[in-house]
Amino acid sequence: MGPARSSGVGSGNSGAYTTEIAESLRFEEEIHSIVHPSLDSSPAAGGSFTALLGLPANQAVELLHETGPSEAPSSAAAPSPTGELWRLRLGEHAAGPLHLPLGCSPTFPSNAALVERAARFSVFAAEDSPELSSGGGPSPRLKAEPPDSDSPPPLPIPTEKTQRPAKRKECEKSKAKGPAKKSKSAEENTVAAPKETAAENTDGEKLPYVHVRARRGQATDSHSLAERARREKINARMKLLQELVPGCSKITGTALVLDEIINHVQSLQRQVEFLSMRLAAVNPRIDFGGLDGFLLAECGPLATANGRGGVALDPALWSSHPVTANGARWLPQPQIRHVDVWPTQQSSTAWTRDGAAHPHALLNPGASLFGYDPASSVSLNSNQLKTEL
Amino acid sequence: MISPSASSASSSSKKKMKQAESKWRTAAQERIYRRRLLEALRSTASGAGPRAVKEAADSALALTARGQSQWSRAILLGRCRPRRKLLLKAGGKVRRGRRRPRPAAPVSVAVATGKKVRDRLRVLGRLVPGCRQLSAPSLLEEAADYVAALEMQVKAMRALADAFSAASLNAAAAGEAESRVV
C-alpha cells in the first residue's frame, strides 16, 4: 500500500517532481525500517533521514541527526510518540508564525506540492498514533506523550526548522497505516505550510511573508489561501468601520453594513453643508478676536467672550465691555447667558484646555461652567459697567 | 476581534485602522483643526457664500490630515492646482512615498463579495473624495479615516457656529443693556 499510495500521490502532482517521488519511495523504505523493529535502529534511521531529505548541511539536518538517534530506538512505539510529539509541538506553535527553513528550500522543485502531499499524509498520521499507541498503551497517552516521551529537544527548538522534516516523518509513519480521520493540529500545521511555501517559492531568500492558518476543513490551495487572506483583511476593516459608525454592530451582512456606512457619510456631509451655511450667515458680523475661547475646546460654546483679542474688537459690538484684557471678568457674563439660553449645549462639545494661549484664570473652574459663582460675577460686571460708562 | 487565522496581515491593518480612529479623536487634533478652521474662515471674503465656507473647512480638515490619507490629498490637490507643490511641501510632514493604490477597481478585487456589496463599495468610493478607483481594503480604510475626520469636522463647526451666534447675541444684548443703562 505504500508504493500504491506514493504512486497515487506522484501522479497527482505534475511529473516535474521526480526527485520528490524518488524521495517518497525512499520514505517507504524508511518506514519499513522503522516500523519493523527487526530492522535497523536509530543511526541508520538518522542517516537515511538525512539522505532522504537531501538537504544541504544546515541546522535542520543537524537537528534531524540529533533526533534520529535519540528518537528512534528501534521500537515501533517510538516513532509514533515522536511524530505525535512533533505534531503536538507544531500544534503548540501554531499560534506563532511557523517559519520554514528557508535555507534548505532551494533544492526542492516545488515545496507546495511536497507539502500538499505531506498534508494528505499527515491526515493519516493522526490515525497512526492511536493505532500505534494502542499497541503500546491507552490512547490518552497521546496527550501524555510529550512529557513522557524521551524525546528530544529538537522539538522545542525551532520546530519551525524541523517542520518540514517533521512532516516527512509523519508521512513515513502514515504510509504504514491506513487512511485516518483528520487531526486538527496536524492539518492546521501542514496547511499552513503551503501558504508559506507559496510565498517563499519566489526566491530562496528570507522574506517576511504572510502567515495564514487555514481552518479545519478548508481548502489548502495556495490560491484560496491568498484569497482568504484578502477576505480577512477586508473583514477586519469592515469590523473597524462598523465600530466607527453608530448602530452598525448589530447589523449582520456586508451589504447592509455598507448601506449604513454610506448613509452615515452622507448625513455627515449634509451636516457639514448646513453648518457651513450657518457660518456663512454669521460670518460678516464676526469679530474673530472674541473667539479664542472657542479654541480652548473645553467649556463648550461658552467661552467666547475672552478679552484677549480685545484690540480688534468692533467698538459697536463691544463698547460696553471694557477691553481691560482681564477676560476673567467678562467671562461670567456670557457664561451666565449661556447657561440661561443654551443649557443643553454645555456638555455637548468636549473642549480641552489650550495650554499656551490664554490666561487660564478664566477657565479655571474647568470644564463646568457652573464653577463660576454667578452672583459675584454679576456684581463685578455691573461694577465695571458703571466705571466704564 | 480579528480572526486568528490572519496573523501578521491583519495586525498591520488593524494597527492602521486603530491609528485612523484614535488620531482623529484626540483633543490635540481638534485644537489644531479649530485653529486652521478659524484661519481659513478669516481668509474667506465675508459674504462669499456657504460654498466657500465649506471648501475652506474641508481644506482645513485635509490639511490637518497632513496628506497621509488618500482623500486628504485629493481635497488639497483638487482645490489649488497651481499651488500643488507648495501644498505638498508646506502641508507639514506630507508622506512622500505614498502608498500606491491598487489600480484594480473594487469590481475586480473581491470576487468573493456579491454584486450588492460591489455596488455599495462603488457608491462609497464616489462619496469619499479621491477614492473612486481604489481597491476594497484601501477604500474601507480611507472610509474609516474619512468618517472619523468628518465627525470631528462637524463637531468643530457646530461649536464654532454656536460660539459665533452666542457672541453676536451677546453683543446685541450688551448693546441693549448699554443703551438701557445710559
mmCIF file of N, CA and C in Angstrom, chain A residues 278-331:
data_model
loop_
_atom_site.group_PDB
_atom_site.id
_atom_site.type_symbol
_atom_site.label_atom_id
_atom_site.label_comp_id
_atom_site.label_asym_id
_atom_site.label_seq_id
_atom_site.Cartn_x
_atom_site.Cartn_y
_atom_site.Cartn_z
ATOM 1 N N ARG A 278 -24.713 78.068 8.039
ATOM 2 C CA ARG A 278 -24.875 78.872 9.251
ATOM 3 C C ARG A 278 -23.689 79.787 9.448
ATOM 4 N N LEU A 279 -22.528 79.228 9.272
ATOM 5 C CA LEU A 279 -21.333 80.036 9.469
ATOM 6 C C LEU A 279 -21.266 81.165 8.460
ATOM 7 N N ALA A 280 -21.680 80.877 7.257
ATOM 8 C CA ALA A 280 -21.634 81.927 6.245
ATOM 9 C C ALA A 280 -22.596 83.051 6.608
ATOM 10 N N ALA A 281 -23.718 82.676 7.203
ATOM 11 C CA ALA A 281 -24.682 83.706 7.590
ATOM 12 C C ALA A 281 -24.128 84.561 8.721
ATOM 13 N N VAL A 282 -23.434 83.925 9.627
ATOM 14 C CA VAL A 282 -22.932 84.651 10.790
ATOM 15 C C VAL A 282 -21.637 85.380 10.488
ATOM 16 N N ASN A 283 -20.968 84.923 9.452
ATOM 17 C CA ASN A 283 -19.613 85.415 9.189
ATOM 18 C C ASN A 283 -19.416 86.918 9.153
ATOM 19 N N PRO A 284 -20.207 87.630 8.399
ATOM 20 C CA PRO A 284 -19.952 89.051 8.219
ATOM 21 C C PRO A 284 -19.866 89.808 9.547
ATOM 22 N N ARG A 285 -20.629 89.339 10.509
ATOM 23 C CA ARG A 285 -20.668 90.128 11.741
ATOM 24 C C ARG A 285 -19.668 89.631 12.766
ATOM 25 N N ILE A 286 -18.737 88.841 12.314
ATOM 26 C CA ILE A 286 -17.895 88.200 13.303
ATOM 27 C C ILE A 286 -16.688 89.025 13.684
ATOM 28 N N ASP A 287 -16.406 88.984 14.939
ATOM 29 C CA ASP A 287 -15.112 89.501 15.350
ATOM 30 C C ASP A 287 -14.315 88.291 15.772
ATOM 31 N N PHE A 288 -13.333 88.018 15.006
ATOM 32 C CA PHE A 288 -12.590 86.795 15.270
ATOM 33 C C PHE A 288 -11.783 86.861 16.547
ATOM 34 N N GLY A 289 -11.639 88.049 17.045
ATOM 35 C CA GLY A 289 -10.854 88.154 18.263
ATOM 36 C C GLY A 289 -11.546 87.529 19.463
ATOM 37 N N GLY A 290 -12.842 87.615 19.424
ATOM 38 C CA GLY A 290 -13.553 87.148 20.592
ATOM 39 C C GLY A 290 -13.723 85.643 20.660
ATOM 40 N N LEU A 291 -13.089 84.993 19.769
ATOM 41 C CA LEU A 291 -13.356 83.561 19.686
ATOM 42 C C LEU A 291 -12.259 82.698 20.247
ATOM 43 N N ASP A 292 -11.386 83.293 20.987
ATOM 44 C CA ASP A 292 -10.297 82.475 21.488
ATOM 45 C C ASP A 292 -10.799 81.398 22.421
ATOM 46 N N GLY A 293 -11.872 81.701 23.068
ATOM 47 C CA GLY A 293 -12.433 80.679 23.929
ATOM 48 C C GLY A 293 -12.837 79.457 23.134
ATOM 49 N N PHE A 294 -13.231 79.718 21.949
ATOM 50 C CA PHE A 294 -13.631 78.610 21.084
ATOM 51 C C PHE A 294 -12.480 77.646 20.891
ATOM 52 N N LEU A 295 -11.302 78.205 20.850
ATOM 53 C CA LEU A 295 -10.151 77.367 20.616
ATOM 54 C C LEU A 295 -9.810 76.519 21.827
ATOM 55 N N LEU A 296 -10.322 76.949 22.946
ATOM 56 C CA LEU A 296 -9.972 76.238 24.150
ATOM 57 C C LEU A 296 -10.581 74.861 24.190
ATOM 58 N N ALA A 297 -11.645 74.722 23.531
ATOM 59 C CA ALA A 297 -12.229 73.393 23.353
ATOM 60 C C ALA A 297 -12.509 72.685 24.661
ATOM 61 N N GLU A 298 -12.854 73.427 25.657
ATOM 62 C CA GLU A 298 -13.173 72.689 26.865
ATOM 63 C C GLU A 298 -14.586 72.934 27.365
ATOM 64 N N CYS A 299 -14.961 74.212 27.331
ATOM 65 C CA CYS A 299 -16.199 74.527 28.004
ATOM 66 C C CYS A 299 -17.366 74.661 27.073
ATOM 67 N N GLY A 300 -17.321 74.042 25.991
ATOM 68 C CA GLY A 300 -18.499 74.152 25.136
ATOM 69 C C GLY A 300 -18.601 75.529 24.531
ATOM 70 N N PRO A 301 -19.764 75.913 24.178
ATOM 71 C CA PRO A 301 -19.946 77.137 23.399
ATOM 72 C C PRO A 301 -19.701 78.405 24.196
ATOM 73 N N LEU A 302 -19.534 78.248 25.528
ATOM 74 C CA LEU A 302 -19.451 79.471 26.265
ATOM 75 C C LEU A 302 -18.289 80.303 26.146
ATOM 76 N N ALA A 303 -17.162 79.687 26.132
ATOM 77 C CA ALA A 303 -16.001 80.534 26.389
ATOM 78 C C ALA A 303 -15.711 81.451 25.226
ATOM 79 N N THR A 304 -16.577 82.275 24.928
ATOM 80 C CA THR A 304 -16.412 83.107 23.737
ATOM 81 C C THR A 304 -15.860 84.481 24.066
ATOM 82 N N ALA A 305 -16.396 85.082 25.103
ATOM 83 C CA ALA A 305 -16.010 86.468 25.325
ATOM 84 C C ALA A 305 -14.711 86.559 26.085
ATOM 85 N N ASN A 306 -13.694 86.190 25.461
ATOM 86 C CA ASN A 306 -12.394 86.314 26.096
ATOM 87 C C ASN A 306 -11.762 87.587 25.602
ATOM 88 N N GLY A 307 -11.287 88.368 26.525
ATOM 89 C CA GLY A 307 -10.856 89.686 26.081
ATOM 90 C C GLY A 307 -9.497 89.749 25.430
ATOM 91 N N ARG A 308 -8.932 88.638 25.143
ATOM 92 C CA ARG A 308 -7.560 88.682 24.648
ATOM 93 C C ARG A 308 -7.466 89.454 23.350
ATOM 94 N N GLY A 309 -8.421 89.175 22.477
ATOM 95 C CA GLY A 309 -8.330 89.851 21.187
ATOM 96 C C GLY A 309 -8.996 91.200 21.239
ATOM 97 N N GLY A 310 -9.026 91.756 22.407
ATOM 98 C CA GLY A 310 -9.822 92.954 22.599
ATOM 99 C C GLY A 310 -9.471 94.092 21.668
ATOM 100 N N VAL A 311 -8.267 94.116 21.296
ATOM 101 C CA VAL A 311 -7.864 95.257 20.457
ATOM 102 C C VAL A 311 -8.622 95.280 19.161
ATOM 103 N N ALA A 312 -8.909 94.104 18.682
ATOM 104 C CA ALA A 312 -9.548 94.044 17.372
ATOM 105 C C ALA A 312 -11.054 94.123 17.466
ATOM 106 N N LEU A 313 -11.537 94.376 18.630
ATOM 107 C CA LEU A 313 -12.976 94.308 18.781
ATOM 108 C C LEU A 313 -13.669 95.435 18.044
ATOM 109 N N ASP A 314 -14.794 95.083 17.589
ATOM 110 C CA ASP A 314 -15.619 96.107 16.970
ATOM 111 C C ASP A 314 -16.265 96.934 18.069
ATOM 112 N N PRO A 315 -15.967 98.169 18.121
ATOM 113 C CA PRO A 315 -16.460 99.014 19.214
ATOM 114 C C PRO A 315 -17.977 99.022 19.307
ATOM 115 N N ALA A 316 -18.599 98.959 18.207
ATOM 116 C CA ALA A 316 -20.056 98.987 18.256
ATOM 117 C C ALA A 316 -20.583 97.784 19.023
ATOM 118 N N LEU A 317 -19.941 96.696 18.820
ATOM 119 C CA LEU A 317 -20.429 95.479 19.461
ATOM 120 C C LEU A 317 -20.017 95.404 20.912
ATOM 121 N N TRP A 318 -18.801 95.851 21.168
ATOM 122 C CA TRP A 318 -18.247 95.567 22.472
ATOM 123 C C TRP A 318 -18.036 96.813 23.307
ATOM 124 N N SER A 319 -18.699 97.842 22.980
ATOM 125 C CA SER A 319 -18.399 99.082 23.690
ATOM 126 C C SER A 319 -18.678 98.972 25.165
ATOM 127 N N SER A 320 -19.610 98.209 25.497
ATOM 128 C CA SER A 320 -19.939 98.129 26.910
ATOM 129 C C SER A 320 -18.957 97.257 27.671
ATOM 130 N N HIS A 321 -18.165 96.546 26.965
ATOM 131 C CA HIS A 321 -17.226 95.679 27.660
ATOM 132 C C HIS A 321 -15.846 96.295 27.621
ATOM 133 N N PRO A 322 -15.357 96.645 28.734
ATOM 134 C CA PRO A 322 -14.043 97.263 28.779
ATOM 135 C C PRO A 322 -13.013 96.275 28.294
ATOM 136 N N VAL A 323 -12.119 96.791 27.527
ATOM 137 C CA VAL A 323 -11.125 95.880 26.985
ATOM 138 C C VAL A 323 -9.916 95.879 27.877
ATOM 139 N N THR A 324 -10.170 95.649 29.096
ATOM 140 C CA THR A 324 -9.049 95.722 30.015
ATOM 141 C C THR A 324 -8.213 94.459 30.009
ATOM 142 N N ALA A 325 -8.497 93.609 29.119
ATOM 143 C CA ALA A 325 -7.702 92.395 28.970
ATOM 144 C C ALA A 325 -7.779 91.496 30.188
ATOM 145 N N ASN A 326 -8.649 91.828 31.031
ATOM 146 C CA ASN A 326 -8.860 90.855 32.093
ATOM 147 C C ASN A 326 -10.104 90.082 31.737
ATOM 148 N N GLY A 327 -9.873 89.079 30.991
ATOM 149 C CA GLY A 327 -11.009 88.333 30.489
ATOM 150 C C GLY A 327 -11.819 87.695 31.577
ATOM 151 N N ALA A 328 -11.217 87.582 32.716
ATOM 152 C CA ALA A 328 -11.911 86.864 33.777
ATOM 153 C C ALA A 328 -13.232 87.527 34.104
ATOM 154 N N ARG A 329 -13.234 88.824 34.045
ATOM 155 C CA ARG A 329 -14.464 89.498 34.422
ATOM 156 C C ARG A 329 -15.552 89.259 33.408
ATOM 157 N N TRP A 330 -15.120 89.181 32.206
ATOM 158 C CA TRP A 330 -16.135 89.137 31.158
ATOM 159 C C TRP A 330 -16.650 87.763 30.881
ATOM 160 N N LEU A 331 -15.906 86.875 31.344
ATOM 161 C CA LEU A 331 -16.369 85.539 31.024
ATOM 162 C C LEU A 331 -17.688 85.209 31.692
#
